[in-house]
Amino acid sequence: MGSWGTLGPALLSLVGVALGAGGSLFGQYLVSRVSARQLQVQESAAHRAELKDAVLKFLSLASRVEKTALSRPDRGGVPAGDELERLVDDLWLAQAEIDLAAGSEPLRGAAYRYAFHLAEAARGETADASALRAPQAQFMDAAYDDMWPGRRRAVGPGA
């Protein structure tokens, strides 16, 4: 019994130290997981904000290109000329911004296709605005999917 009286407290203190070290390591592990998750959430929010700005700029220019292209003189509108060329150039730059900010290939492709169809309309190769609706819808769907991956987009009345 004498040896347990001497070794007991020493062993108990060693067990306490081991439990304390294990608890400390487990705590650090949990803190690093939380920090990594917070960083991921912050990066995701920053990506969405950057992409949202690029998408809104692109859509603003797309709307202006469409309105200008479809109001050509042969359609009874005002002459387009240099203004339309400048808008198309700005549109391609905005498409390049989306290309850089996008996190997915579907968005890059949809932005390119929509810009291409708008450029065709600016050259007079598309005379009907309805030809632009499918590329526009594909672009909007791809932008939504890129900003909120895995989330279903609500479609229909009241959405």
Coordinates of N, CA and C in Angstrom, one line a residue:
M1 N 0.8 -1.2 0.0 CA 0.0 0.0 0.0 C 0.9 1.2 0.0
G2 N 2.1 1.1 0.5 CA 2.9 2.2 0.6 C 3.4 2.8 -0.8
S3 N 3.6 1.8 -1.7 CA 4.0 2.3 -3.1 C 2.8 3.0 -3.8
W4 N 1.6 2.6 -3.5 CA 0.4 3.2 -4.2 C 0.3 4.6 -3.6
G5 N 0.5 4.8 -2.3 CA 0.4 6.1 -1.7 C 1.5 7.1 -2.3
T6 N 2.6 6.6 -2.8 CA 3.6 7.4 -3.4 C 3.3 7.6 -4.9
L7 N 3.0 6.5 -5.6 CA 2.8 6.6 -7.0 C 1.4 7.1 -7.4
G8 N 0.4 6.9 -6.6 CA -1.0 7.3 -6.9 C -1.1 8.8 -7.2
P9 N -0.6 9.7 -6.4 CA -0.7 11.1 -6.7 C 0.1 11.5 -8.0
A10 N 1.2 10.8 -8.2 CA 2.0 11.1 -9.3 C 1.3 10.7 -10.6
L11 N 0.7 9.5 -10.6 CA -0.1 9.0 -11.7 C -1.3 9.8 -12.0
L12 N -2.0 10.2 -10.9 CA -3.2 11.0 -11.1 C -2.8 12.4 -11.7
S13 N -1.7 12.9 -11.3 CA -1.3 14.2 -11.8 C -0.9 14.1 -13.3
L14 N -0.3 12.9 -13.6 CA 0.1 12.7 -15.0 C -1.2 12.5 -15.9
V15 N -2.2 11.8 -15.4 CA -3.4 11.6 -16.1 C -4.1 13.0 -16.2
G16 N -4.1 13.8 -15.2 CA -4.6 15.1 -15.3 C -4.0 16.0 -16.4
V17 N -2.6 15.9 -16.4 CA -1.9 16.6 -17.5 C -2.2 16.1 -18.9
A18 N -2.3 14.7 -19.0 CA -2.7 14.2 -20.3 C -4.1 14.6 -20.7
L19 N -5.1 14.5 -19.8 CA -6.4 15.0 -20.1 C -6.5 16.5 -20.4
G20 N -5.7 17.3 -19.7 CA -5.7 18.7 -20.0 C -5.1 19.0 -21.4
A21 N -4.0 18.3 -21.7 CA -3.4 18.4 -23.0 C -4.3 18.0 -24.1
G22 N -5.0 16.8 -23.9 CA -5.9 16.3 -24.9 C -7.1 17.3 -25.1
G23 N -7.6 17.8 -24.0 CA -8.7 18.8 -24.1 C -8.3 20.1 -24.8
S24 N -7.1 20.5 -24.5 CA -6.5 21.7 -25.1 C -6.4 21.5 -26.6
L25 N -5.8 20.3 -27.0 CA -5.7 20.0 -28.5 C -7.0 19.9 -29.1
F26 N -8.0 19.3 -28.5 CA -9.4 19.2 -29.0 C -10.0 20.6 -29.2
G27 N -9.8 21.4 -28.2 CA -10.3 22.8 -28.2 C -9.7 23.6 -29.4
Q28 N -8.4 23.4 -29.6 CA -7.7 24.1 -30.7 C -8.2 23.6 -32.1
Y29 N -8.5 22.3 -32.1 CA -9.1 21.7 -33.3 C -10.4 22.3 -33.6
L30 N -11.3 22.4 -32.6 CA -12.6 23.0 -32.8 C -12.5 24.5 -33.2
V31 N -11.6 25.2 -32.6 CA -11.4 26.6 -33.0 C -10.9 26.8 -34.4
S32 N -10.0 25.9 -34.8 CA -9.5 26.0 -36.2 C -10.6 25.6 -37.2
R33 N -11.5 24.7 -36.9 CA -12.6 24.3 -37.8 C -13.6 25.5 -37.9
V34 N -13.9 26.2 -36.8 CA -14.8 27.3 -36.8 C -14.1 28.4 -37.6
S35 N -12.9 28.7 -37.4 CA -12.2 29.7 -38.1 C -12.2 29.4 -39.6
A36 N -11.9 28.2 -40.0 CA -11.9 27.8 -41.4 C -13.3 28.0 -42.0
R37 N -14.4 27.7 -41.2 CA -15.7 27.9 -41.7 C -16.1 29.4 -41.9
Q38 N -15.6 30.2 -40.9 CA -15.9 31.6 -41.0 C -15.1 32.2 -42.2
L39 N -13.9 31.8 -42.4 CA -13.2 32.2 -43.6 C -13.9 31.9 -44.9
Q40 N -14.4 30.6 -44.9 CA -15.1 30.2 -46.1 C -16.4 31.0 -46.3
V41 N -17.1 31.3 -45.3 CA -18.3 32.1 -45.4 C -18.0 33.6 -45.9
Q42 N -16.9 34.1 -45.3 CA -16.5 35.5 -45.7 C -16.0 35.5 -47.2
E43 N -15.3 34.5 -47.6 CA -14.9 34.4 -49.0 C -16.1 34.2 -50.0
S44 N -17.0 33.4 -49.5 CA -18.2 33.2 -50.3 C -19.0 34.5 -50.5
A45 N -19.1 35.3 -49.4 CA -19.9 36.6 -49.4 C -19.1 37.6 -50.3
A46 N -17.8 37.6 -50.2 CA -17.0 38.5 -51.1 C -17.2 38.1 -52.5
H47 N -17.1 36.8 -52.8 CA -17.3 36.4 -54.2 C -18.7 36.8 -54.7
R48 N -19.7 36.6 -53.9 CA -21.1 37.0 -54.4 C -21.2 38.5 -54.6
A49 N -20.6 39.3 -53.7 CA -20.6 40.8 -53.9 C -19.9 41.2 -55.2
E50 N -18.7 40.6 -55.4 CA -17.9 40.9 -56.6 C -18.7 40.5 -57.9
L51 N -19.2 39.3 -57.8 CA -19.9 38.8 -59.0 C -21.2 39.6 -59.2
K52 N -21.9 39.9 -58.2 CA -23.2 40.7 -58.3 C -22.9 42.0 -59.0
D53 N -21.8 42.7 -58.6 CA -21.5 44.0 -59.3 C -21.2 43.8 -60.7
A54 N -20.5 42.7 -61.1 CA -20.1 42.4 -62.5 C -21.4 42.1 -63.3
V55 N -22.3 41.3 -62.7 CA -23.5 40.9 -63.3 C -24.4 42.1 -63.6
L56 N -24.5 42.9 -62.6 CA -25.4 44.1 -62.7 C -24.9 45.1 -63.8
K57 N -23.5 45.2 -63.8 CA -22.9 46.1 -64.9 C -23.2 45.5 -66.2
F58 N -23.0 44.2 -66.4 CA -23.2 43.5 -67.6 C -24.6 43.6 -68.1
L59 N -25.6 43.4 -67.2 CA -27.0 43.5 -67.5 C -27.4 44.9 -67.9
S60 N -26.8 45.9 -67.3 CA -27.1 47.3 -67.6 C -26.7 47.6 -69.0
L61 N -25.4 47.1 -69.4 CA -24.9 47.3 -70.7 C -25.7 46.5 -71.7
A62 N -26.1 45.3 -71.4 CA -26.9 44.4 -72.3 C -28.2 45.1 -72.6
S63 N -28.8 45.7 -71.6 CA -30.1 46.4 -71.9 C -29.9 47.5 -72.8
R64 N -28.8 48.3 -72.6 CA -28.6 49.5 -73.4 C -28.2 49.0 -74.9
V65 N -27.5 48.0 -75.0 CA -27.1 47.5 -76.4 C -28.4 47.0 -77.1
E66 N -29.2 46.3 -76.4 CA -30.4 45.7 -77.0 C -31.3 46.9 -77.4
K67 N -31.6 47.8 -76.6 CA -32.4 49.0 -76.9 C -31.9 49.8 -78.1
T68 N -30.6 50.0 -78.1 CA -30.0 50.8 -79.2 C -30.0 50.0 -80.5
A69 N -29.7 48.7 -80.4 CA -29.6 47.8 -81.6 C -31.0 47.7 -82.2
L70 N -32.0 47.5 -81.4 CA -33.3 47.3 -81.9 C -34.1 48.5 -82.3
S71 N -33.4 49.7 -82.1 CA -34.0 51.0 -82.5 C -33.2 51.5 -83.7
R72 N -32.8 50.7 -84.6 CA -32.0 51.1 -85.7 C -32.9 51.9 -86.7
P73 N -32.3 52.6 -87.6 CA -33.0 53.4 -88.6 C -34.0 52.6 -89.5
D74 N -33.5 51.4 -89.8 CA -34.3 50.5 -90.7 C -35.5 50.0 -89.9
R75 N -35.5 50.2 -88.6 CA -36.6 49.7 -87.7 C -37.4 50.9 -87.3
G76 N -37.1 52.1 -87.8 CA -37.9 53.3 -87.5 C -37.3 54.0 -86.2
G77 N -36.1 53.7 -85.8 CA -35.6 54.3 -84.6 C -34.5 55.3 -85.0
V78 N -33.7 55.6 -84.0 CA -32.6 56.6 -84.2 C -31.3 55.8 -84.6
P79 N -30.5 56.5 -85.4 CA -29.3 55.9 -85.9 C -28.4 55.4 -84.7
A80 N -27.8 54.3 -84.8 CA -26.9 53.8 -83.7 C -25.5 54.2 -83.9
G81 N -24.8 53.8 -84.9 CA -23.4 54.2 -85.2 C -22.4 54.0 -84.1
D82 N -21.6 55.1 -83.9 CA -20.5 55.0 -82.9 C -21.0 54.7 -81.5
E83 N -22.1 55.2 -81.1 CA -22.6 54.9 -79.8 C -22.8 53.4 -79.6
L84 N -23.4 52.7 -80.6 CA -23.6 51.3 -80.5 C -22.3 50.5 -80.4
E85 N -21.3 50.9 -81.2 CA -20.0 50.3 -81.2 C -19.4 50.4 -79.9
R86 N -19.5 51.6 -79.3 CA -18.9 51.8 -78.0 C -19.6 50.9 -76.9
L87 N -20.9 50.9 -77.0 CA -21.7 50.0 -76.1 C -21.3 48.5 -76.2
V88 N -21.1 48.1 -77.4 CA -20.7 46.7 -77.6 C -19.3 46.4 -77.1
D89 N -18.4 47.4 -77.3 CA -17.1 47.2 -76.7 C -17.2 47.2 -75.2
D90 N -18.0 48.1 -74.6 CA -18.1 48.1 -73.1 C -18.8 46.8 -72.6
L91 N -19.7 46.2 -73.4 CA -20.3 45.0 -73.1 C -19.3 43.8 -73.1
W92 N -18.4 43.8 -74.0 CA -17.4 42.7 -74.0 C -16.5 42.9 -72.9
L93 N -16.2 44.1 -72.5 CA -15.3 44.3 -71.3 C -16.1 43.8 -70.0
A94 N -17.4 44.1 -69.9 CA -18.2 43.6 -68.8 C -18.2 42.1 -68.8
Q95 N -18.3 41.5 -70.0 CA -18.3 40.0 -70.1 C -17.0 39.5 -69.6
A96 N -15.9 40.2 -69.9 CA -14.6 39.7 -69.4 C -14.5 39.8 -67.9
E97 N -15.1 40.9 -67.3 CA -15.2 41.0 -65.8 C -15.9 39.8 -65.2
I98 N -17.0 39.4 -65.8 CA -17.7 38.2 -65.4 C -16.8 37.0 -65.5
D99 N -16.1 36.9 -66.6 CA -15.2 35.7 -66.9 C -14.2 35.6 -65.7
L100 N -13.7 36.8 -65.3 CA -12.7 36.8 -64.2 C -13.3 36.5 -62.8
A101 N -14.5 37.0 -62.6 CA -15.2 36.9 -61.3 C -15.9 35.6 -61.1
A102 N -16.3 34.9 -62.2 CA -17.2 33.7 -62.1 C -16.4 32.6 -61.5
G103 N -17.2 31.8 -60.7 CA -16.6 30.6 -60.1 C -16.9 29.4 -60.8
S104 N -17.7 29.5 -62.0 CA -18.1 28.3 -62.7 C -18.0 28.5 -64.2
E105 N -17.7 27.4 -64.9 CA -17.7 27.5 -66.4 C -19.1 27.7 -67.0
P106 N -20.2 27.2 -66.4 CA -21.5 27.5 -67.0 C -21.8 29.0 -67.1
L107 N -21.4 29.7 -66.0 CA -21.6 31.2 -66.0 C -20.8 31.9 -67.1
R108 N -19.5 31.5 -67.2 CA -18.6 32.1 -68.2 C -19.2 31.8 -69.6
G109 N -19.6 30.6 -69.9 CA -20.2 30.3 -71.2 C -21.5 31.0 -71.5
A110 N -22.4 31.1 -70.5 CA -23.7 31.8 -70.6 C -23.4 33.3 -70.9
A111 N -22.5 33.9 -70.2 CA -22.2 35.3 -70.4 C -21.7 35.5 -71.8
Y112 N -20.8 34.7 -72.2 CA -20.2 34.8 -73.6 C -21.3 34.7 -74.6
R113 N -22.2 33.6 -74.5 CA -23.2 33.4 -75.5 C -24.2 34.6 -75.5
Y114 N -24.6 35.1 -74.4 CA -25.5 36.3 -74.3 C -24.8 37.5 -75.0
A115 N -23.6 37.7 -74.7 CA -22.9 38.9 -75.3 C -22.8 38.7 -76.8
F116 N -22.5 37.4 -77.2 CA -22.4 37.1 -78.6 C -23.7 37.4 -79.4
H117 N -24.8 37.0 -78.8 CA -26.2 37.3 -79.4 C -26.5 38.8 -79.4
L118 N -26.0 39.5 -78.4 CA -26.3 40.9 -78.4 C -25.4 41.6 -79.4
A119 N -24.2 41.1 -79.6 CA -23.3 41.7 -80.7 C -23.9 41.4 -82.0
E120 N -24.5 40.2 -82.2 CA -25.2 40.0 -83.5 C -26.3 40.9 -83.7
A121 N -27.1 41.2 -82.7 CA -28.2 42.2 -82.8 C -27.7 43.6 -83.1
A122 N -26.5 43.9 -82.6 CA -25.9 45.2 -82.8 C -25.5 45.3 -84.3
R123 N -25.1 44.2 -84.9 CA -24.6 44.2 -86.3 C -25.8 44.1 -87.2
G124 N -27.0 44.0 -86.7 CA -28.2 43.9 -87.5 C -28.5 42.5 -87.9
E125 N -27.9 41.5 -87.3 CA -28.1 40.1 -87.7 C -29.3 39.5 -87.0
T126 N -29.8 40.1 -85.9 CA -30.9 39.7 -85.2 C -31.9 40.9 -85.1
A127 N -33.1 40.7 -85.6 CA -34.0 41.8 -85.7 C -35.1 41.7 -84.6
D128 N -35.2 40.6 -83.9 CA -36.2 40.3 -83.0 C -35.7 40.2 -81.6
A129 N -36.3 40.9 -80.6 CA -35.8 40.8 -79.2 C -36.1 39.5 -78.6
S130 N -37.0 38.7 -79.1 CA -37.3 37.4 -78.6 C -36.2 36.4 -78.7
A131 N -35.3 36.7 -79.7 CA -34.2 35.8 -80.0 C -33.1 35.9 -78.8
L132 N -33.2 37.0 -78.1 CA -32.3 37.3 -77.0 C -32.8 36.7 -75.7
R133 N -34.0 36.3 -75.6 CA -34.6 35.9 -74.3 C -34.0 34.6 -73.8
A134 N -33.8 33.6 -74.6 CA -33.2 32.3 -74.2 C -31.8 32.5 -73.6
P135 N -30.9 33.2 -74.4 CA -29.5 33.4 -73.8 C -29.6 34.2 -72.6
Q136 N -30.5 35.2 -72.5 CA -30.6 36.0 -71.3 C -31.0 35.1 -70.1
A137 N -32.0 34.3 -70.3 CA -32.5 33.4 -69.2 C -31.4 32.4 -68.8
Q138 N -30.7 31.9 -69.7 CA -29.6 31.0 -69.4 C -28.5 31.7 -68.6
F139 N -28.2 32.9 -69.0 CA -27.2 33.7 -68.2 C -27.7 34.0 -66.8
M140 N -29.0 34.4 -66.6 CA -29.5 34.6 -65.3 C -29.5 33.4 -64.4
D141 N -29.9 32.2 -65.0 CA -29.8 31.0 -64.2 C -28.4 30.6 -63.8
A142 N -27.5 30.8 -64.7 CA -26.1 30.5 -64.4 C -25.5 31.4 -63.4
A143 N -25.9 32.7 -63.4 CA -25.4 33.7 -62.4 C -26.0 33.3 -61.1
Y144 N -27.2 32.9 -61.0 CA -27.8 32.5 -59.7 C -27.1 31.3 -59.2
D145 N -26.9 30.3 -60.0 CA -26.2 29.1 -59.6 C -24.8 29.3 -59.1
D146 N -24.1 30.3 -59.7 CA -22.8 30.6 -59.3 C -22.7 31.3 -58.0
M147 N -23.7 32.2 -57.8 CA -23.7 33.0 -56.5 C -24.2 32.1 -55.3
W148 N -25.2 31.3 -55.6 CA -25.7 30.4 -54.5 C -25.7 29.0 -55.0
P149 N -24.6 28.3 -55.0 CA -24.5 26.9 -55.5 C -25.3 26.0 -54.6
G150 N -26.0 25.1 -55.3 CA -26.8 24.1 -54.6 C -28.2 24.6 -54.1
R151 N -28.5 25.8 -54.3 CA -29.8 26.4 -53.9 C -30.7 26.4 -55.1
R152 N -31.9 26.0 -54.9 CA -32.9 26.0 -55.9 C -33.5 27.4 -56.1
R153 N -33.6 27.8 -57.3 CA -34.2 29.1 -57.6 C -35.7 29.0 -57.6
A154 N -36.4 29.9 -56.9 CA -37.8 29.9 -56.8 C -38.4 30.5 -58.1
V155 N -39.3 29.7 -58.8 CA -39.8 30.2 -60.1 C -41.3 30.1 -59.9
G156 N -42.0 31.1 -60.5 CA -43.4 31.1 -60.5 C -44.0 32.3 -59.9
P157 N -45.3 32.3 -59.7 CA -46.0 33.5 -59.1 C -45.6 33.6 -57.7
G158 N -45.4 34.8 -57.2 CA -45.1 35.0 -55.9 C -43.6 34.8 -55.5
A159 N -42.8 34.4 -56.5 CA -41.4 34.1 -56.3 C -40.6 35.3 -56.3

